[in-house]
Coordinates of C-alpha atoms and ligand atoms in Angstrom, one line a residue:
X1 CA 117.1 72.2 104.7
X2 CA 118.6 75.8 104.1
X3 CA 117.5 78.4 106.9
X4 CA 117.4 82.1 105.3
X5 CA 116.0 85.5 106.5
X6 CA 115.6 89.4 106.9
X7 CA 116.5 91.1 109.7
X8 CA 114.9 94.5 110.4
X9 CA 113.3 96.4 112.9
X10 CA 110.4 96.6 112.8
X11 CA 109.8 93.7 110.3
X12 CA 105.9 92.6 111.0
X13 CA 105.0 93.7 107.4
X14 CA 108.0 92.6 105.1
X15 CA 107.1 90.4 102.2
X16 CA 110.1 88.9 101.9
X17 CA 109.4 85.5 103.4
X18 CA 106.0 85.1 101.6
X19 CA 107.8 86.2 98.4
X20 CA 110.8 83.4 99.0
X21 CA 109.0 81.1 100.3
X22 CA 106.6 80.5 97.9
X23 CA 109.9 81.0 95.1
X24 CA 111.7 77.7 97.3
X25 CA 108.4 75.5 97.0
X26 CA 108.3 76.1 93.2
X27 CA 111.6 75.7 92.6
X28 CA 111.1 72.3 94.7
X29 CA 114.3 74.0 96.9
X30 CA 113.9 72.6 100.8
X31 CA 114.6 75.9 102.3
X32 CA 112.9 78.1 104.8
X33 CA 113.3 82.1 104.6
X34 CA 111.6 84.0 108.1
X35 CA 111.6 87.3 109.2
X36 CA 113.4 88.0 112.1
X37 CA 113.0 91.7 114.6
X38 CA 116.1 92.4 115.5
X39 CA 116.5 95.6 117.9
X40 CA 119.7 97.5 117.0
X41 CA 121.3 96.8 120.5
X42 CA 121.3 92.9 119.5
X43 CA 122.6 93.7 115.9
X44 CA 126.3 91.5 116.4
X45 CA 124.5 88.9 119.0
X46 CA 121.8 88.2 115.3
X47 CA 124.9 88.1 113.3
X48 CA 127.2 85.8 115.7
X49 CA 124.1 83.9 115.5
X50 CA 123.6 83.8 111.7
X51 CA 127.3 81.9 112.1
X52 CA 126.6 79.9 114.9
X53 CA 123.2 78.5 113.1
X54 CA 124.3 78.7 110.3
X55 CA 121.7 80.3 108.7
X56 CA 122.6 80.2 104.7
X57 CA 121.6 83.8 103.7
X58 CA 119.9 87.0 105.3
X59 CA 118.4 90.2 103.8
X60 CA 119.2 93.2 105.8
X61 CA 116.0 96.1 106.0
X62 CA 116.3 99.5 108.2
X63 CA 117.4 100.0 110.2
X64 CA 120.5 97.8 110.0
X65 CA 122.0 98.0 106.5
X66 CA 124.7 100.5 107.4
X67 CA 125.1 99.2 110.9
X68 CA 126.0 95.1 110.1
X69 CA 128.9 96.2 107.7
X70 CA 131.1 96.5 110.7
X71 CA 130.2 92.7 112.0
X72 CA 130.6 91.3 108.5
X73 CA 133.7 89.1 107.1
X74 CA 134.1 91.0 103.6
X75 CA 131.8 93.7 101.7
X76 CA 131.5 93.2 98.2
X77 CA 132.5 96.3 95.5
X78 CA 128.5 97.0 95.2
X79 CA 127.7 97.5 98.6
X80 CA 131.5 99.3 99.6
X81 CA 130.6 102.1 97.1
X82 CA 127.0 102.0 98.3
X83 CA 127.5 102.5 101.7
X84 CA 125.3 99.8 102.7
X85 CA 124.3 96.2 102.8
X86 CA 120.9 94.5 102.1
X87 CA 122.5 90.8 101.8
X88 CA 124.4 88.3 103.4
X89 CA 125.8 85.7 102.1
X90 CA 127.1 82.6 104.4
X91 CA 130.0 80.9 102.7
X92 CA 130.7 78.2 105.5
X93 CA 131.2 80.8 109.0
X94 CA 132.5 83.4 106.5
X95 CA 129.7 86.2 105.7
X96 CA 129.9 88.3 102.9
X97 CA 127.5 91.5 102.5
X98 CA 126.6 92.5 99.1
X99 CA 123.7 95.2 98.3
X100 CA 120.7 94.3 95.8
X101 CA 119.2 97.4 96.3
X102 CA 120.5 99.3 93.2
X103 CA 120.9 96.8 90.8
X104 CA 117.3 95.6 91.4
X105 CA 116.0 99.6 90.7
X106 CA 118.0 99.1 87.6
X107 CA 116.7 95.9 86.5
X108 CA 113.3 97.3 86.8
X109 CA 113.8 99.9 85.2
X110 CA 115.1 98.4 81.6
X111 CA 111.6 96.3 81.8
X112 CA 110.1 99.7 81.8
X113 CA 112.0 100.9 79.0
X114 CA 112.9 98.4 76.3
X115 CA 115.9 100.7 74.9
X116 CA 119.0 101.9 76.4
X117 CA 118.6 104.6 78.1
X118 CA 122.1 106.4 78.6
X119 CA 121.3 110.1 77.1
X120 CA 118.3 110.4 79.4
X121 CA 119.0 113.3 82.4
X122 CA 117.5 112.0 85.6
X123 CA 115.7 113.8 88.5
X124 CA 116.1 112.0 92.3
X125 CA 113.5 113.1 94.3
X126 CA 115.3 112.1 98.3
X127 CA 118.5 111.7 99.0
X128 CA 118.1 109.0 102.0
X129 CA 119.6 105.2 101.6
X130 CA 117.2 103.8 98.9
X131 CA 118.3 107.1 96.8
X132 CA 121.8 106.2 97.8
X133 CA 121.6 103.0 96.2
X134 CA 119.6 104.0 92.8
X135 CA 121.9 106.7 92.3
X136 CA 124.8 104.8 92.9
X137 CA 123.9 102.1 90.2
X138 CA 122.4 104.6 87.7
X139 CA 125.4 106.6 87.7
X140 CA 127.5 103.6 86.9
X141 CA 125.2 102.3 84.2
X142 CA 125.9 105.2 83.0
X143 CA 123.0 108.0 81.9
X144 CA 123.7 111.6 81.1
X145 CA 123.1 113.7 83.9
X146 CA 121.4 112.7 88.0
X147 CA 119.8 116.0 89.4
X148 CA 119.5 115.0 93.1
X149 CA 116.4 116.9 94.8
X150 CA 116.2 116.7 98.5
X151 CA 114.2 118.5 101.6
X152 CA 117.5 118.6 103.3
X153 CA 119.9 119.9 100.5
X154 CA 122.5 119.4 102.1
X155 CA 122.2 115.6 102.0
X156 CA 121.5 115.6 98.4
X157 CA 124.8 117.7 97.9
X158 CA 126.9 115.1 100.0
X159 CA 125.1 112.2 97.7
X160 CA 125.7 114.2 94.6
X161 CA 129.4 114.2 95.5
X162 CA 129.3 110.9 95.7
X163 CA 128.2 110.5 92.4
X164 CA 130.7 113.1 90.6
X165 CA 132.7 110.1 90.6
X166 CA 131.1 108.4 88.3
X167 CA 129.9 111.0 86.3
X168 CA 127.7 114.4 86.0
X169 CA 125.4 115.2 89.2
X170 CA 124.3 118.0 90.8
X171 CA 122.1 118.9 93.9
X172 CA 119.2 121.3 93.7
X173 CA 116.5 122.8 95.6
X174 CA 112.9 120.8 95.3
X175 CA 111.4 124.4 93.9
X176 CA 114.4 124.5 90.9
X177 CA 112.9 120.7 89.8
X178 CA 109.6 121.7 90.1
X179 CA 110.3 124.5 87.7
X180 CA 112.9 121.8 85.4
X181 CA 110.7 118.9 85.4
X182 CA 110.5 118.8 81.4
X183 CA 114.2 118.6 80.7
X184 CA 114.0 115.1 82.5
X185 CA 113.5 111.7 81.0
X186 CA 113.3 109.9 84.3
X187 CA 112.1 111.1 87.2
X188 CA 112.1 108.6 90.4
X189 CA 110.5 109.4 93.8
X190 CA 112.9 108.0 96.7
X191 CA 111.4 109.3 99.3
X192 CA 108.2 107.8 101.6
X193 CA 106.0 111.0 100.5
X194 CA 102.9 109.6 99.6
X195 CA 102.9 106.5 101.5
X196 CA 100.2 105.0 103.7
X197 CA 98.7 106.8 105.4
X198 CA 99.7 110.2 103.9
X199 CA 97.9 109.5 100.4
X200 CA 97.3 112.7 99.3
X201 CA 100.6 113.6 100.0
X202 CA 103.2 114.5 96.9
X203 CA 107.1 114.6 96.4
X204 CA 107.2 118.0 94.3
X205 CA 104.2 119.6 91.8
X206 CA 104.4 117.9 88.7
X207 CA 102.6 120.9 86.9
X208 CA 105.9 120.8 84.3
X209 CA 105.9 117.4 83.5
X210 CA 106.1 116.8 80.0
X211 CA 104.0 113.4 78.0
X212 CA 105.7 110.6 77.8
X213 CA 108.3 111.0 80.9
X214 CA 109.5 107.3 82.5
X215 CA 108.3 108.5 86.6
X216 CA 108.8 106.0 89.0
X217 CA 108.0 105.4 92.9
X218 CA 110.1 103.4 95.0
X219 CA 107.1 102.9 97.3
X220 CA 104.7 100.2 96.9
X221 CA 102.2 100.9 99.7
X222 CA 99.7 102.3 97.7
X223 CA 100.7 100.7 94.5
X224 CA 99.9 103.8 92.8
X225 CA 101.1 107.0 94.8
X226 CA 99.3 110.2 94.4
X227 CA 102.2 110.9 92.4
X228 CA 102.2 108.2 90.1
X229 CA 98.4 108.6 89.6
X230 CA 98.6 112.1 88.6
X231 CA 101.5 111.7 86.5
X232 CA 99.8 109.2 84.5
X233 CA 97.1 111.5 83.5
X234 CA 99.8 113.9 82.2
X235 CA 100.9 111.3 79.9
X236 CA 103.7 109.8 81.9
X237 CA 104.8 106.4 81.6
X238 CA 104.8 104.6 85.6
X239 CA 106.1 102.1 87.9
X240 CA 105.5 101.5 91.4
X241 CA 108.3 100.1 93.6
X242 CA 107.2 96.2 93.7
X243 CA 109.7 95.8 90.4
X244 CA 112.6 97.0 92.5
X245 CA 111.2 94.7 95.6
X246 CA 110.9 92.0 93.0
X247 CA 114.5 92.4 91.6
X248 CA 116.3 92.8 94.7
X249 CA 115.0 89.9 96.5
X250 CA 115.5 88.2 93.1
X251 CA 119.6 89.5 92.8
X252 CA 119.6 88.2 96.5
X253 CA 118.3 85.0 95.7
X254 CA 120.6 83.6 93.1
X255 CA 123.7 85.0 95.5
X256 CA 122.5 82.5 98.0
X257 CA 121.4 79.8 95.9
X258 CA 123.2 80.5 91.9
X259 CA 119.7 80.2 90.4
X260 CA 117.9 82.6 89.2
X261 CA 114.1 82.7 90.6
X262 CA 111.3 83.2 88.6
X263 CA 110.7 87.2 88.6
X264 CA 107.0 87.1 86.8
X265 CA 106.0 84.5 89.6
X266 CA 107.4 86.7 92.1
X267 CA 105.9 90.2 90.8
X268 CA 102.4 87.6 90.9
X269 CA 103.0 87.0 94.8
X270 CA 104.3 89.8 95.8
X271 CA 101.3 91.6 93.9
X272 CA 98.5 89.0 95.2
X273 CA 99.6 90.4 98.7
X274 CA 99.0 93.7 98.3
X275 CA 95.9 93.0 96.9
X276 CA 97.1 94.4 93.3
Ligands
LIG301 P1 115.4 107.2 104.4 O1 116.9 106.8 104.3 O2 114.8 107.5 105.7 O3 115.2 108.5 103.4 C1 114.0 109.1 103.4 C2 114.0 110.2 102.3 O4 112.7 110.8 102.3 C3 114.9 111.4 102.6 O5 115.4 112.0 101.4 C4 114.0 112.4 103.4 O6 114.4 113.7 103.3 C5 112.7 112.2 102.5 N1 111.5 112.5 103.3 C6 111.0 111.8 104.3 N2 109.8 112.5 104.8 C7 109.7 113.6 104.0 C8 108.7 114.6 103.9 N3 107.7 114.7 104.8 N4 108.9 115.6 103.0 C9 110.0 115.6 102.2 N5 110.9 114.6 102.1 C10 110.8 113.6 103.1 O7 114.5 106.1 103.7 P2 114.9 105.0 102.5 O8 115.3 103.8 103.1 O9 115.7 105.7 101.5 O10 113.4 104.7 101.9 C11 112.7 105.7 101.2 C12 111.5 105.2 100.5 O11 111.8 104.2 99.6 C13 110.5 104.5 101.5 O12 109.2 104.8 101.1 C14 110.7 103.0 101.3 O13 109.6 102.3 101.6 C15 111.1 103.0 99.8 N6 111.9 101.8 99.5 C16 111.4 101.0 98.6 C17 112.2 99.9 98.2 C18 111.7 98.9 97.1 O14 112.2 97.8 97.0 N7 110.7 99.3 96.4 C19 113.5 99.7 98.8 C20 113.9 100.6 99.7 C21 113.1 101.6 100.1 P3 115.3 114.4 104.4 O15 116.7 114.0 104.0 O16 115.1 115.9 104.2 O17 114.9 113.9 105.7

């Protein structure tokens, strides 16, 4: 039997063990994935301890994911231009961190839209380490233009540096996006406005929004955001986080185990869960 995990702190409420778990007994896999609370001052004595059990795999959640790089034996290209790790990989005593995060968004977001979707300009609403990731893989999927909105502008400026590398990005004000919403095809909120408790709570006004817009929430807890909600009665089309949960515990999976899980079955659990 394989041991795996997620480390984070706190870590009371992840799904991920419920979601691999019940992935392992379907797959007829004899493994066992737990949630472990690790407080930051024991961050090396978990990893030393991932080795020294020899624990097969481990998510990393906040707020460890930029903090473990330093214990780690190598950082794959992914998670180096990231910034930050969300997986481990155990490759007898040598542990290799990889990040999920972005490639999971992405996945997500080509079951929302069937097409490619490369000429599409794209509003980030946050510029924390979930925007971080999305932006990262977006920009190197390669779509016209990311427009990086944050509360803190300079963060979104630093992050849309980041992505000049890749290609066109700028930061703006959260007022200027409000007042560009139309000229955007996709519009993701990164942030955790609108999360429980704060329901009522929005990312920007969507009073610009034009019919037919992709919007998407990286939160899942409501599955439908205020923001989501409303932007469905404008016409928009929506997702809710659980697809990027979904795919990034799914991406994380097959490192550890080189089969890929069964995503519908996963969406189904995860989804059961949160009562959806
Ligand atoms: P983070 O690094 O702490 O970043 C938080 C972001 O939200 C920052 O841009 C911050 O702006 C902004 N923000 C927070 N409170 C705000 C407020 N009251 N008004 C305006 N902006 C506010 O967090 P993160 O790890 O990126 O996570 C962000 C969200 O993504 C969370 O809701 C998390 O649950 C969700 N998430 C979902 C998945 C998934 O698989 N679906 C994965 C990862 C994260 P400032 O820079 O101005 O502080």
């Amino acid at each position: 039997m394989g041991i795996f995990g997620v480390i984070g702190h706190p870590i009371s409420h992840s799904m991920s063990p419920i979601m691999h778990n019940c992935e392992f007994k379907k797959l007829g896999c004899p493994h066992h994935y737990t949630a472990f609370d690790v407080h930051p001052d024991n961050l090396k004595n978990a990893i030393d301890g991932m080795r020294a059990l020899n624990i097969l795999g481990l998510n990393v959640t906040i707020p460890h994911k930029v903090a473990v790089m330093e214990w780690l034996d190598e950082i794959d290209e992914e998670a180096r231009l990231i910034g930050a790790v969300n997986t481990i990989k155990n490759e007898n005593g040598r542990l290799i961190g990889s990040n999920t995060d972005g490639e999971g968004y992405l996945r997500s977001l080509k079951e929302l839209i069937d097409h490619p979707f490369h000429d599409k300009n794209v509003l980030i609403i946050g510029a924390g380490g979930a925007s971080r990731a999305i932006v990262t893989a977006l920009a190197r999927y390669g779509v016209s233009r990311i427009d990086i909105a944050n509360r803190t502008l300079q963060k979104a400026e630093q992050l849309a540096m980041h992505v000049r590398q890749f290609g066109k990005s700028n930061a703006i004000p959260l007022k200027e996006a409000e007042e560009k919403l139309s000229t955007y095809g996709i519009i993701v909120n990164t942030t955790s406005v609108g999360m429980s408790p704060n329901l009522p709570d929005m990312p920007i006004n969507i009073h610009h929004l034009e019919k037919g817009t992709i919007v998407s929430d990286l939160i899942y807890n409501p599955l439908s955001t205020m923001f989501l909600k409303k932007a469905k009665e404008k016409g928009a089309i929506t997702a809710n986080g659980v697809g990027m949960f979904v795919h990034q515990g799914a991406l994380s999976f097959e490192k550890w185990l080189g089969i890929a899980p069964n995503t519908e079955r996963m969406t189904e659990t995860v989804l059961k869960k949160l009562g959806g």
